[in-house]
mmCIF file of C-alpha atoms and ligand atoms in Angstrom:
data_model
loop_
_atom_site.group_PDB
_atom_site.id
_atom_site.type_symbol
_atom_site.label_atom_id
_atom_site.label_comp_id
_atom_site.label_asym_id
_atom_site.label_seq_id
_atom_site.Cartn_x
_atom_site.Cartn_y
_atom_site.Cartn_z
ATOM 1 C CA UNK A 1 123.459 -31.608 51.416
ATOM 2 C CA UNK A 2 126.086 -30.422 48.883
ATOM 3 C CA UNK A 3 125.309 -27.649 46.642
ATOM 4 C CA UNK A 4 126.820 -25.992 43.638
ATOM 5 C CA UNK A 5 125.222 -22.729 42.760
ATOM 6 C CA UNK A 6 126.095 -19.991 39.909
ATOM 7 C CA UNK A 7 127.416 -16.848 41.921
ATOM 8 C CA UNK A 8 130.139 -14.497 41.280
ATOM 9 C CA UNK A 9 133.288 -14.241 40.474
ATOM 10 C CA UNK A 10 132.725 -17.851 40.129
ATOM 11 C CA UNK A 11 130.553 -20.908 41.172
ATOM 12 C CA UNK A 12 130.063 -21.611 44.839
ATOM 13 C CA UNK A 13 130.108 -25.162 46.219
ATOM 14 C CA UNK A 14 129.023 -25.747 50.188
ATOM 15 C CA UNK A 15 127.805 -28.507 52.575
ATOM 16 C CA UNK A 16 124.464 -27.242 54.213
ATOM 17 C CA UNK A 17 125.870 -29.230 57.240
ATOM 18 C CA UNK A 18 129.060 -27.146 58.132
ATOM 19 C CA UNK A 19 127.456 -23.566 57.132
ATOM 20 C CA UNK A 20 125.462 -21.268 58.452
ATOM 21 C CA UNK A 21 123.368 -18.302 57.447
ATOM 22 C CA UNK A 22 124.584 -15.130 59.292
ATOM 23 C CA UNK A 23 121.415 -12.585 59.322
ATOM 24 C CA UNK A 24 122.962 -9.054 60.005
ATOM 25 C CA UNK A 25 121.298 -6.715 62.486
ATOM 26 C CA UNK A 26 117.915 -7.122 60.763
ATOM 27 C CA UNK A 27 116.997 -4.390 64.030
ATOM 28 C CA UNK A 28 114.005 -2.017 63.838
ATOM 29 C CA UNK A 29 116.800 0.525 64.950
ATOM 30 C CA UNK A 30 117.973 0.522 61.775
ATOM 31 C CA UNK A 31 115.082 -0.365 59.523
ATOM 32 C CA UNK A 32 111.861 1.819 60.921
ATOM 33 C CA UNK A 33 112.361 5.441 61.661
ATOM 34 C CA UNK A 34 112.869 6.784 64.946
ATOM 35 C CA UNK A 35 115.827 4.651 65.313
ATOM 36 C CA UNK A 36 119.825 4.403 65.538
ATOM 37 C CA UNK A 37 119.533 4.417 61.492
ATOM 38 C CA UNK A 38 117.260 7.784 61.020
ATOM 39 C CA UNK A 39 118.999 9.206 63.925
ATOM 40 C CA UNK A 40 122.454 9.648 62.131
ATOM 41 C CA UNK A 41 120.374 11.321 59.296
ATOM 42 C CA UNK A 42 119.540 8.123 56.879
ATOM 43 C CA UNK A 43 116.790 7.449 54.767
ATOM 44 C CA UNK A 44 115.485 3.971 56.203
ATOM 45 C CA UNK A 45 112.868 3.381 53.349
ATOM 46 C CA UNK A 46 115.947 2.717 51.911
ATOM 47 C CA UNK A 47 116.235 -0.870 53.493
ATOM 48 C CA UNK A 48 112.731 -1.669 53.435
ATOM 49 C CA UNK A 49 113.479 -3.756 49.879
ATOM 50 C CA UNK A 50 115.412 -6.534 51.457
ATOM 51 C CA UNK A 51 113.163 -7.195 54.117
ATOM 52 C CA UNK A 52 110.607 -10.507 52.055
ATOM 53 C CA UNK A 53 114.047 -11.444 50.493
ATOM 54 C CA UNK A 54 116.187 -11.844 53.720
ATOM 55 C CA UNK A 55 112.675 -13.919 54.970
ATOM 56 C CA UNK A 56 112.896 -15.878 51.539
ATOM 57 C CA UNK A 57 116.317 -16.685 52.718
ATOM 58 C CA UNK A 58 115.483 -17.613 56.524
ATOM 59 C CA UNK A 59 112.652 -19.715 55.319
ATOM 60 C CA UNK A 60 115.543 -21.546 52.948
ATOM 61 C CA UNK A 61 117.445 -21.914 55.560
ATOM 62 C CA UNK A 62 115.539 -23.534 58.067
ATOM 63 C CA UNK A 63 114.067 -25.306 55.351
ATOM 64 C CA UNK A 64 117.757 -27.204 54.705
ATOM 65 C CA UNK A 65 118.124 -26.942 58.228
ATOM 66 C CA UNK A 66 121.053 -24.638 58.240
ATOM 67 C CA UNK A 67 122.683 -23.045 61.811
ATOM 68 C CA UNK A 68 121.318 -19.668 62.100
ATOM 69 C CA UNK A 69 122.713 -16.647 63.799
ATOM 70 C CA UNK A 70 120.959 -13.261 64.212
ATOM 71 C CA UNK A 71 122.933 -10.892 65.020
ATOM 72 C CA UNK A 72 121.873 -7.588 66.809
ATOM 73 C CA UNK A 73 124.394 -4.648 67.582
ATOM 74 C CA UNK A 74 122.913 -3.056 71.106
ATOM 75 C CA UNK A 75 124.720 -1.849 74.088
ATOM 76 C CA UNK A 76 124.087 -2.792 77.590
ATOM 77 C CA UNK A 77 121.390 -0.002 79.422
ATOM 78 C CA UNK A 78 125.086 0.721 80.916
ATOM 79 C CA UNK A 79 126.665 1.557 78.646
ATOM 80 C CA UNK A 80 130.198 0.005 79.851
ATOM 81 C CA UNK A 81 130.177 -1.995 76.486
ATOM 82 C CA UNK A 82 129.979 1.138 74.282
ATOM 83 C CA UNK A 83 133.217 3.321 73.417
ATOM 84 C CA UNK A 84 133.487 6.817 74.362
ATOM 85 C CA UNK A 85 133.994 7.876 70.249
ATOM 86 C CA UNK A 86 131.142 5.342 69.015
ATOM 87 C CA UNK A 87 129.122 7.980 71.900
ATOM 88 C CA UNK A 88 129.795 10.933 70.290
ATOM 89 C CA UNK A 89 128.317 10.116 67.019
ATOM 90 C CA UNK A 90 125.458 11.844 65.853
ATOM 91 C CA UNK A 91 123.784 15.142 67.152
ATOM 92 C CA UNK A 92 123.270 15.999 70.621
ATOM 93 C CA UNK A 93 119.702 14.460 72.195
ATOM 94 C CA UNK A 94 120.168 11.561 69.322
ATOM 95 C CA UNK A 95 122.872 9.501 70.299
ATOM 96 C CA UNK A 96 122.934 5.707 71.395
ATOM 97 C CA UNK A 97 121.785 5.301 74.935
ATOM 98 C CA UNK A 98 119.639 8.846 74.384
ATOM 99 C CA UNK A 99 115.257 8.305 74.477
ATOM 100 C CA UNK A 100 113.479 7.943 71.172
ATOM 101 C CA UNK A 101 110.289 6.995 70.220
ATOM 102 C CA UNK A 102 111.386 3.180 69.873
ATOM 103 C CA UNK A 103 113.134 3.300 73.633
ATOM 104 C CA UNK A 104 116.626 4.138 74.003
ATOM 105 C CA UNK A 105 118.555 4.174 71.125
ATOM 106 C CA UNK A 106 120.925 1.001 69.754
ATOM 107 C CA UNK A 107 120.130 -0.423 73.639
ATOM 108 C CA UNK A 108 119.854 -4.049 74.014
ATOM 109 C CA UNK A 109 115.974 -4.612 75.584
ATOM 110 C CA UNK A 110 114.753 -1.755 74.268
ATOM 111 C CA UNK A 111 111.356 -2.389 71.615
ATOM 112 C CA UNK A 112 114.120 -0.328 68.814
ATOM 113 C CA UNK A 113 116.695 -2.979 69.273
ATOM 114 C CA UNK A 114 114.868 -6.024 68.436
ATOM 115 C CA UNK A 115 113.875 -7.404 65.254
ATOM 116 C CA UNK A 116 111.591 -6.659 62.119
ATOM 117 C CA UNK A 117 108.694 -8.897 63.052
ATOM 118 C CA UNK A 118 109.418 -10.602 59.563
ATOM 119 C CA UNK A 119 112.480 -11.872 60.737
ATOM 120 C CA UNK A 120 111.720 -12.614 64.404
ATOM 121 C CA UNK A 121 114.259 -15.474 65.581
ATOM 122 C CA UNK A 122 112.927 -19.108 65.861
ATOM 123 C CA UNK A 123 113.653 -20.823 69.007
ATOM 124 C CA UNK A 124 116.887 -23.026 68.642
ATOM 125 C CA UNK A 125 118.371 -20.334 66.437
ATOM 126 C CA UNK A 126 120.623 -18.195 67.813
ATOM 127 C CA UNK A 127 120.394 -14.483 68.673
ATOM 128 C CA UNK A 128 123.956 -12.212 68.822
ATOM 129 C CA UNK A 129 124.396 -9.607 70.626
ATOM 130 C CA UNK A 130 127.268 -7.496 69.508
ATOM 131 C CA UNK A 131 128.859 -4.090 70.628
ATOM 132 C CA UNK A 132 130.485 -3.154 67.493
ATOM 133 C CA UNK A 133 130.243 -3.055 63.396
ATOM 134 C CA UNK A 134 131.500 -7.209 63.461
ATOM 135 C CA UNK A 135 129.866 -9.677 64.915
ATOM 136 C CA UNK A 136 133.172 -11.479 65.491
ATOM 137 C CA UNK A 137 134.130 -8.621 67.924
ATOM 138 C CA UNK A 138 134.140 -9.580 71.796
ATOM 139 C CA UNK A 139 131.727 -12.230 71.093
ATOM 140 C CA UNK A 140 131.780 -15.655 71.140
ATOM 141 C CA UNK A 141 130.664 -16.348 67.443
ATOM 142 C CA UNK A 142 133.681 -17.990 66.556
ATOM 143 C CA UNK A 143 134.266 -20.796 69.135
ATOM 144 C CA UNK A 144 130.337 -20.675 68.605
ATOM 145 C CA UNK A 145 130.998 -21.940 64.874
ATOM 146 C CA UNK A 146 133.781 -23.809 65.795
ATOM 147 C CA UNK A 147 131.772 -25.991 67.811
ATOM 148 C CA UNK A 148 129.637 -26.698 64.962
ATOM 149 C CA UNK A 149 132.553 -27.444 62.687
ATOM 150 C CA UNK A 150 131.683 -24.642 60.307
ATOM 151 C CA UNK A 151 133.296 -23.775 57.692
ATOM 152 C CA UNK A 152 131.108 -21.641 55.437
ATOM 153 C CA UNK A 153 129.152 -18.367 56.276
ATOM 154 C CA UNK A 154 126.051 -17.020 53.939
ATOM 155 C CA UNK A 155 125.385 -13.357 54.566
ATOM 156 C CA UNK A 156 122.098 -11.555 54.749
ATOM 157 C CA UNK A 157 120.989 -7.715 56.285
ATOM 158 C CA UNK A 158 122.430 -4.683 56.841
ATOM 159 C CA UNK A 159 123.907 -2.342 56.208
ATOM 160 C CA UNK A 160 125.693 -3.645 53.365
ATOM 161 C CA UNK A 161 128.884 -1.813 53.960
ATOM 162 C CA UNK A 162 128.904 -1.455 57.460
ATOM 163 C CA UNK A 163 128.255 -4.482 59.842
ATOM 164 C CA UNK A 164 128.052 -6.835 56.903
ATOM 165 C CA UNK A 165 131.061 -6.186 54.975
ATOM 166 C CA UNK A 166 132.755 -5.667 58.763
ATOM 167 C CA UNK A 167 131.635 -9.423 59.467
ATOM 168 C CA UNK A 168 132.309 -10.841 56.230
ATOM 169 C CA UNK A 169 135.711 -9.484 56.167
ATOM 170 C CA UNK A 170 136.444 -10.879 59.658
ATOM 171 C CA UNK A 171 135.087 -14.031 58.949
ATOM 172 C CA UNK A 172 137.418 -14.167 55.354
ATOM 173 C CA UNK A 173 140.711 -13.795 57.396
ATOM 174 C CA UNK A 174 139.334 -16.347 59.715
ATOM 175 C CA UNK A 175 138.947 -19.318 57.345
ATOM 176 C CA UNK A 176 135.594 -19.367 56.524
ATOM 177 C CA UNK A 177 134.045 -19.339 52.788
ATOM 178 C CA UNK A 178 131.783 -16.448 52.673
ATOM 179 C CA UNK A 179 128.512 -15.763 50.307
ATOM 180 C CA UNK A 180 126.659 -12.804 50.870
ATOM 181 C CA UNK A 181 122.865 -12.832 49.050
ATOM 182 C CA UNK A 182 122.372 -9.758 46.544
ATOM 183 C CA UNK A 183 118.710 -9.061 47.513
ATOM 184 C CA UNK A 184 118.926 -9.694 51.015
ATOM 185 C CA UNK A 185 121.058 -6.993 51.817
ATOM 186 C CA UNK A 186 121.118 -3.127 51.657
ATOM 187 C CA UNK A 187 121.947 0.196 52.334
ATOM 188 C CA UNK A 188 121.178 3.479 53.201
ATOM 189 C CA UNK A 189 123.064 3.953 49.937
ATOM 190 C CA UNK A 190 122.005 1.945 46.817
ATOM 191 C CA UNK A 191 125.377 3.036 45.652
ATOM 192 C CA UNK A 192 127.457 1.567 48.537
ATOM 193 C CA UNK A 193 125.771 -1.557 48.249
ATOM 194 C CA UNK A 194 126.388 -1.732 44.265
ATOM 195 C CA UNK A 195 130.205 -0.957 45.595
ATOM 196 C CA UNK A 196 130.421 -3.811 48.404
ATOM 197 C CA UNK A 197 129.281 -6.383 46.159
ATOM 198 C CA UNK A 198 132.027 -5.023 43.260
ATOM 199 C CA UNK A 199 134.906 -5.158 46.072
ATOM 200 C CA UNK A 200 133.793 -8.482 47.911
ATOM 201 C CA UNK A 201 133.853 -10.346 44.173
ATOM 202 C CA UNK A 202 136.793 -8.171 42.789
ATOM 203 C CA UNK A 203 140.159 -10.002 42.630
ATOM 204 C CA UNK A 204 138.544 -13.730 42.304
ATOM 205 C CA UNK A 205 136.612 -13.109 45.261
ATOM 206 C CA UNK A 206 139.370 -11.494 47.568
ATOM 207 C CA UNK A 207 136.564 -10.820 50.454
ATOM 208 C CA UNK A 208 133.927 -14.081 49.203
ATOM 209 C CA UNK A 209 131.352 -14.302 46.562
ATOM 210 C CA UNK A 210 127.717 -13.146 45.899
ATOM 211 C CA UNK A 211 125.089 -14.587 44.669
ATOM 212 C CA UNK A 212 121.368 -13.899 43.405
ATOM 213 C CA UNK A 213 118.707 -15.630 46.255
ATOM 214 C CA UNK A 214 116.908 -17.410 43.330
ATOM 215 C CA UNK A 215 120.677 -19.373 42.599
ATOM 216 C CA UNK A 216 120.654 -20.281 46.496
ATOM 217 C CA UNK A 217 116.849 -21.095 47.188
ATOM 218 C CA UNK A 218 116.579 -22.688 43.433
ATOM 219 C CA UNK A 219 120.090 -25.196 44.262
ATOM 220 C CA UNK A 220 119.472 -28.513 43.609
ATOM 221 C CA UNK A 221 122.098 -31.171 45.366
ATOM 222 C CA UNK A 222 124.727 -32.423 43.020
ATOM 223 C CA UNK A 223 127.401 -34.964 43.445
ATOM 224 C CA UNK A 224 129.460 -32.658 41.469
ATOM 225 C CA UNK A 225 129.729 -30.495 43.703
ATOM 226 C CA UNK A 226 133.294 -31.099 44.650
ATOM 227 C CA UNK A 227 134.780 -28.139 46.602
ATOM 228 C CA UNK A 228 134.779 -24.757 44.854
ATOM 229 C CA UNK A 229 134.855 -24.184 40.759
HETATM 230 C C1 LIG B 1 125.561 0.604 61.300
HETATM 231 C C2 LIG B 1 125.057 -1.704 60.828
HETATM 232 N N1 LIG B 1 125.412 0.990 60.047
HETATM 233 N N2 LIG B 1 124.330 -2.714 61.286
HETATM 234 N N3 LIG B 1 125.312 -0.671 61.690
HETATM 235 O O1 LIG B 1 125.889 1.396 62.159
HETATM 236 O O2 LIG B 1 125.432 -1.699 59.682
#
């Protein structure tokens, strides 16, 4: 299905059928307290807003029948996949791979590294684990896309500024049209959020475009809908 929607700096035009809705780290170690997120000294309540609008926005998506890919950044219980300075962030006692009440911290298995129960995976849709801020690095999300001839990404989760903006940038010098969906992402920082939407749609869209979930999940097709206004 072809849509045209109103988004910023400019309108957006994408085939359903060569995109895919990229669902950032929606992980209860960064949403609920007592995980990665409260552990470096963040307010989580902070992201509890986007949590019905990124489901709004699943629900869309499987209802056009879109790939999905959640991605979830968690280590291996080793450790081997985790950099000695990504180790030493955060205080003593609180630092990925360290107990807390949700398991270890930001470790892939443990009940803190899985999902919001909102936004629990489906089967068929796929679940990424990734080691770092983007979800492009030492993964295979690219040839993944590739082999689905993708060429547009729609972004959703968080944090804003962090693994989103990471991804979105690596998927912009990759090729790929990028839209990331106003309400279905935040921050720690209302303020950093507010800035990462600014820079994405600053300079004609020099990172993407944004766009509000009603223009997405309202979209009607349209044969005019010819590439990008
Ligand atoms: C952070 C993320 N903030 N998912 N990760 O460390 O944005």
């Amino acid at each position: 299905m072809e849509l045209l929607i109103d988004a910023q700096p400019a309108p957006f035009g994408f085939e359903t059928t060569r995109s895919a809705l990229i669902m950032i780290d929606m992980q209860r170690d960064f949403l609920l307290p007592g995980g990665f997120g409260e552990a470096l000294g963040n307010d989580v309540s902070q992201l509890a807003g986007c949590i019905a609008p990124a489901r709004q926005l699943l629900d869309w998506a499987r209802s056009v029948r879109m790939s999905i890919v959640h991605t979830k950044e968690a280590h291996a219980p080793d450790l081997s996949d985790c950099p000695p300075a990504k180790l030493q962030r955060g205080a003593p006692g609180k630092r990925i791979g360290d107990a807390g009440p949700m398991g270890r911290i930001l470790i892939d298995g443990e009940v803190g590294s899985d999902f919001v129960p909102e936004l629990a995976p489906l089967a068929g849709e796929r679940v990424l684990r990734k080691p770092g801020k983007g979800a492009f690095y030492a993964t295979d999300l690219g040839d993944w896309l590739a082999r689905r001839n993708v060429d547009t990404l729609i972004f959703a989760g968080v944090t804003t500024e962090v693994c989103v903006q990471t991804t979105m940038r690596e998927a912009n010098d990759r090729g790929y049209n990028c839209l990331l969906v106003e309400e279905a992402t935040a921050s720690y920082f209302p303020h950093f959020k507010q800035a990462t939407l600014d820079m994405v749609r600053a300079q004609g869209g020099i990172v993407g475009w944004t766009a509000s979930l009603a223009a997405l999940t309202g979209a009607r097709e349209t044969l005019l809908a010819k590439g990008r206004a």
